[in-house]
């Protein structure tokens, strides 16, 4: 049995739209790779598309799944 929150009380859980927007951004640890992308590409190394400065998430309007390669962050 779940209890409803009183009217006007704000939930601690982010809304789906917020989760989707957050998932479209790089993590802090990934930003240095994005900054080196062009240099590394010109040196013969190709990083994942996720680290391209012009990267746009391959999913829109929903949370990513493992099928979206660029949705998997660096570990």
CSV table of N, CA and C in Angstrom, one decimal:
chain,number,residue,atom,x,y,z
A,1,UNK,N,0.8,-1.2,0.0
A,1,UNK,CA,0.0,0.0,0.0
A,1,UNK,C,0.9,1.2,0.0
A,2,UNK,N,0.6,2.2,-0.9
A,2,UNK,CA,1.4,3.4,-1.0
A,2,UNK,C,0.6,4.5,-0.4
A,3,UNK,N,1.3,5.5,0.2
A,3,UNK,CA,0.6,6.7,0.7
A,3,UNK,C,0.8,7.8,-0.2
A,4,UNK,N,-0.2,8.6,-0.4
A,4,UNK,CA,-0.1,9.7,-1.3
A,4,UNK,C,0.5,10.9,-0.6
A,5,UNK,N,1.3,11.7,-1.3
A,5,UNK,CA,1.9,12.9,-0.7
A,5,UNK,C,0.8,14.0,-0.6
A,6,UNK,N,0.8,14.8,0.4
A,6,UNK,CA,-0.1,15.9,0.5
A,6,UNK,C,0.0,16.8,-0.7
A,7,UNK,N,-1.1,17.4,-1.0
A,7,UNK,CA,-1.1,18.4,-2.1
A,7,UNK,C,-0.1,19.5,-1.9
A,8,UNK,N,0.7,19.8,-3.0
A,8,UNK,CA,1.7,20.8,-2.9
A,8,UNK,C,3.0,20.4,-2.4
A,9,UNK,N,3.1,19.1,-1.9
A,9,UNK,CA,4.5,18.6,-1.5
A,9,UNK,C,5.2,18.2,-2.7
A,10,UNK,N,6.5,18.6,-2.7
A,10,UNK,CA,7.4,18.3,-3.9
A,10,UNK,C,8.0,16.9,-3.7
A,11,UNK,N,8.1,16.1,-4.7
A,11,UNK,CA,8.7,14.8,-4.7
A,11,UNK,C,10.2,15.0,-4.8
A,12,UNK,N,11.0,14.1,-4.1
A,12,UNK,CA,12.4,14.1,-4.2
A,12,UNK,C,12.9,13.4,-5.5
A,13,UNK,N,12.0,12.7,-6.1
A,13,UNK,CA,12.4,12.0,-7.3
A,13,UNK,C,12.3,12.9,-8.5
A,14,UNK,N,13.4,12.9,-9.4
A,14,UNK,CA,13.3,13.7,-10.6
A,14,UNK,C,12.2,13.2,-11.6
A,15,UNK,N,11.7,14.2,-12.3
A,15,UNK,CA,10.6,13.8,-13.3
A,15,UNK,C,11.3,13.2,-14.5
A,16,UNK,N,10.5,12.4,-15.2
A,16,UNK,CA,11.0,11.7,-16.4
A,16,UNK,C,11.8,12.7,-17.4
A,17,UNK,N,11.2,13.9,-17.6
A,17,UNK,CA,11.8,14.9,-18.5
A,17,UNK,C,13.2,15.3,-18.0
A,18,UNK,N,13.4,15.4,-16.6
A,18,UNK,CA,14.7,15.7,-16.1
A,18,UNK,C,15.7,14.6,-16.3
A,19,UNK,N,15.2,13.4,-16.1
A,19,UNK,CA,16.1,12.2,-16.3
A,19,UNK,C,16.6,12.1,-17.7
A,20,UNK,N,15.6,12.4,-18.7
A,20,UNK,CA,16.0,12.3,-20.1
A,20,UNK,C,17.0,13.4,-20.4
A,21,UNK,N,16.8,14.6,-19.9
A,21,UNK,CA,17.7,15.7,-20.2
A,21,UNK,C,19.1,15.4,-19.6
A,22,UNK,N,19.1,14.9,-18.4
A,22,UNK,CA,20.4,14.6,-17.7
A,22,UNK,C,21.1,13.5,-18.5
A,23,UNK,N,20.4,12.6,-19.1
A,23,UNK,CA,21.0,11.5,-19.8
A,23,UNK,C,21.7,11.9,-21.1
A,24,UNK,N,21.3,13.1,-21.6
A,24,UNK,CA,21.8,13.6,-22.8
A,24,UNK,C,23.2,14.3,-22.7
A,25,UNK,N,23.6,14.5,-21.4
A,25,UNK,CA,24.9,15.2,-21.2
A,25,UNK,C,26.0,14.2,-20.8
A,26,UNK,N,27.2,14.7,-21.1
A,26,UNK,CA,28.4,13.9,-20.7
A,26,UNK,C,28.6,14.0,-19.2
A,27,UNK,N,29.2,13.0,-18.7
A,27,UNK,CA,29.6,13.0,-17.3
A,27,UNK,C,30.9,13.9,-17.2
A,28,UNK,N,31.1,14.4,-16.0
A,28,UNK,CA,32.3,15.2,-15.8
A,28,UNK,C,33.6,14.5,-16.2
A,29,UNK,N,33.7,13.2,-15.9
A,29,UNK,CA,34.9,12.5,-16.3
A,29,UNK,C,35.1,12.3,-17.8
A,30,UNK,N,34.0,12.5,-18.6
A,30,UNK,CA,34.0,12.3,-20.0
A,30,UNK,C,34.4,13.6,-20.8
A,31,UNK,N,34.3,14.8,-20.1
A,31,UNK,CA,34.5,16.0,-20.8
A,31,UNK,C,36.0,16.2,-21.3
A,32,UNK,N,37.0,15.8,-20.5
A,32,UNK,CA,38.4,15.9,-21.1
A,32,UNK,C,38.5,15.1,-22.4
A,33,UNK,N,37.8,14.0,-22.5
A,33,UNK,CA,37.9,13.2,-23.8
A,33,UNK,C,37.3,14.0,-24.9
A,34,UNK,N,36.1,14.6,-24.6
A,34,UNK,CA,35.5,15.4,-25.6
A,34,UNK,C,36.4,16.6,-26.1
A,35,UNK,N,37.1,17.2,-25.1
A,35,UNK,CA,38.0,18.3,-25.5
A,35,UNK,C,39.2,17.8,-26.3
A,36,UNK,N,39.6,16.6,-26.2
A,36,UNK,CA,40.8,16.1,-26.9
A,36,UNK,C,40.3,15.4,-28.2
A,37,UNK,N,39.1,15.3,-28.5
A,37,UNK,CA,38.5,14.5,-29.6
A,37,UNK,C,39.2,14.9,-30.9
A,38,UNK,N,39.2,16.2,-31.3
A,38,UNK,CA,39.7,16.6,-32.6
A,38,UNK,C,41.2,16.3,-32.7
A,39,UNK,N,42.0,16.6,-31.6
A,39,UNK,CA,43.4,16.3,-31.6
A,39,UNK,C,43.7,14.8,-31.9
A,40,UNK,N,43.0,14.0,-31.1
A,40,UNK,CA,43.2,12.6,-31.2
A,40,UNK,C,42.8,12.1,-32.6
A,41,UNK,N,41.7,12.6,-33.2
A,41,UNK,CA,41.2,12.2,-34.5
A,41,UNK,C,42.3,12.6,-35.5
A,42,UNK,N,42.8,13.8,-35.4
A,42,UNK,CA,43.9,14.2,-36.4
A,42,UNK,C,45.2,13.4,-36.2
A,43,UNK,N,45.3,12.8,-35.0
A,43,UNK,CA,46.5,11.9,-34.8
A,43,UNK,C,46.3,10.5,-35.1
A,44,UNK,N,45.1,10.2,-35.7
A,44,UNK,CA,44.8,8.8,-36.1
A,44,UNK,C,44.0,8.0,-35.1
A,45,UNK,N,43.5,8.5,-34.1
A,45,UNK,CA,42.7,7.8,-33.1
A,45,UNK,C,41.3,8.3,-33.2
A,46,UNK,N,40.4,7.3,-33.2
A,46,UNK,CA,38.9,7.7,-33.2
A,46,UNK,C,38.3,7.3,-31.9
A,47,UNK,N,37.7,8.2,-31.3
A,47,UNK,CA,37.0,8.0,-30.0
A,47,UNK,C,35.5,7.6,-30.4
A,48,UNK,N,34.8,7.2,-29.4
A,48,UNK,CA,33.4,7.0,-29.6
A,48,UNK,C,32.7,8.2,-30.0
A,49,UNK,N,31.6,8.1,-30.8
A,49,UNK,CA,30.8,9.3,-31.2
A,49,UNK,C,30.4,10.1,-30.1
A,50,UNK,N,30.1,9.5,-28.9
A,50,UNK,CA,29.7,10.2,-27.7
A,50,UNK,C,30.7,11.4,-27.3
A,51,UNK,N,31.9,11.2,-27.7
A,51,UNK,CA,32.9,12.2,-27.3
A,51,UNK,C,33.2,13.3,-28.3
A,52,UNK,N,32.5,13.3,-29.4
A,52,UNK,CA,32.6,14.3,-30.4
A,52,UNK,C,32.0,15.6,-29.9
A,53,UNK,N,32.7,16.7,-30.1
A,53,UNK,CA,32.1,18.0,-29.7
A,53,UNK,C,30.7,18.3,-30.2
A,54,UNK,N,30.4,17.7,-31.4
A,54,UNK,CA,29.1,18.0,-32.0
A,54,UNK,C,28.1,16.9,-31.7
A,55,UNK,N,28.4,16.0,-30.7
A,55,UNK,CA,27.6,14.9,-30.3
A,55,UNK,C,26.2,15.3,-29.9
A,56,UNK,N,25.2,14.6,-30.5
A,56,UNK,CA,23.8,14.7,-30.0
A,56,UNK,C,23.3,13.3,-29.7
A,57,UNK,N,22.6,13.1,-28.6
A,57,UNK,CA,22.2,11.8,-28.2
A,57,UNK,C,21.4,11.2,-29.3
A,58,UNK,N,21.5,9.9,-29.5
A,58,UNK,CA,20.8,9.1,-30.6
A,58,UNK,C,19.4,8.8,-30.2
A,59,UNK,N,19.0,9.1,-29.0
A,59,UNK,CA,17.6,8.9,-28.5
A,59,UNK,C,17.0,10.2,-28.2
A,60,UNK,N,15.7,10.3,-28.4
A,60,UNK,CA,15.0,11.5,-28.1
A,60,UNK,C,13.7,11.1,-27.5
A,61,UNK,N,13.3,11.9,-26.5
A,61,UNK,CA,12.0,11.7,-25.9
A,61,UNK,C,11.8,10.5,-24.9
A,62,UNK,N,12.9,9.8,-24.7
A,62,UNK,CA,12.8,8.6,-23.8
A,62,UNK,C,14.1,8.4,-23.2
A,63,UNK,N,14.2,7.6,-22.1
A,63,UNK,CA,15.4,7.3,-21.5
A,63,UNK,C,16.2,6.3,-22.3
A,64,UNK,N,17.5,6.4,-22.4
A,64,UNK,CA,18.3,5.5,-23.3
A,64,UNK,C,18.3,4.1,-22.7
A,65,UNK,N,18.6,3.2,-23.6
A,65,UNK,CA,18.7,1.8,-23.2
A,65,UNK,C,20.1,1.3,-23.7
A,66,UNK,N,20.5,0.0,-23.3
A,66,UNK,CA,21.8,-0.5,-23.7
A,66,UNK,C,21.9,-0.6,-25.3
A,67,UNK,N,20.8,-0.6,-26.0
A,67,UNK,CA,20.9,-0.7,-27.4
A,67,UNK,C,21.5,0.6,-28.0
A,68,UNK,N,21.4,1.7,-27.3
A,68,UNK,CA,22.0,3.0,-27.7
A,68,UNK,C,23.4,3.0,-27.3
A,69,UNK,N,24.4,2.7,-28.2
A,69,UNK,CA,25.8,2.6,-27.8
A,69,UNK,C,26.3,3.9,-27.1
A,70,UNK,N,25.8,5.1,-27.7
A,70,UNK,CA,26.3,6.3,-27.1
A,70,UNK,C,25.6,6.7,-25.8
A,71,UNK,N,24.7,5.8,-25.3
A,71,UNK,CA,24.1,6.1,-24.0
A,71,UNK,C,24.9,5.4,-22.8
A,72,UNK,N,25.9,4.6,-23.2
A,72,UNK,CA,26.7,3.9,-22.2
A,72,UNK,C,27.9,4.8,-21.8
A,73,UNK,N,27.9,5.3,-20.6
A,73,UNK,CA,29.0,6.2,-20.2
A,73,UNK,C,30.3,5.5,-19.9
A,74,UNK,N,31.4,6.2,-19.8
A,74,UNK,CA,32.7,5.6,-19.5
A,74,UNK,C,32.6,5.2,-18.0
A,75,UNK,N,33.2,4.1,-17.7
A,75,UNK,CA,33.2,3.6,-16.3
A,75,UNK,C,34.5,3.8,-15.7
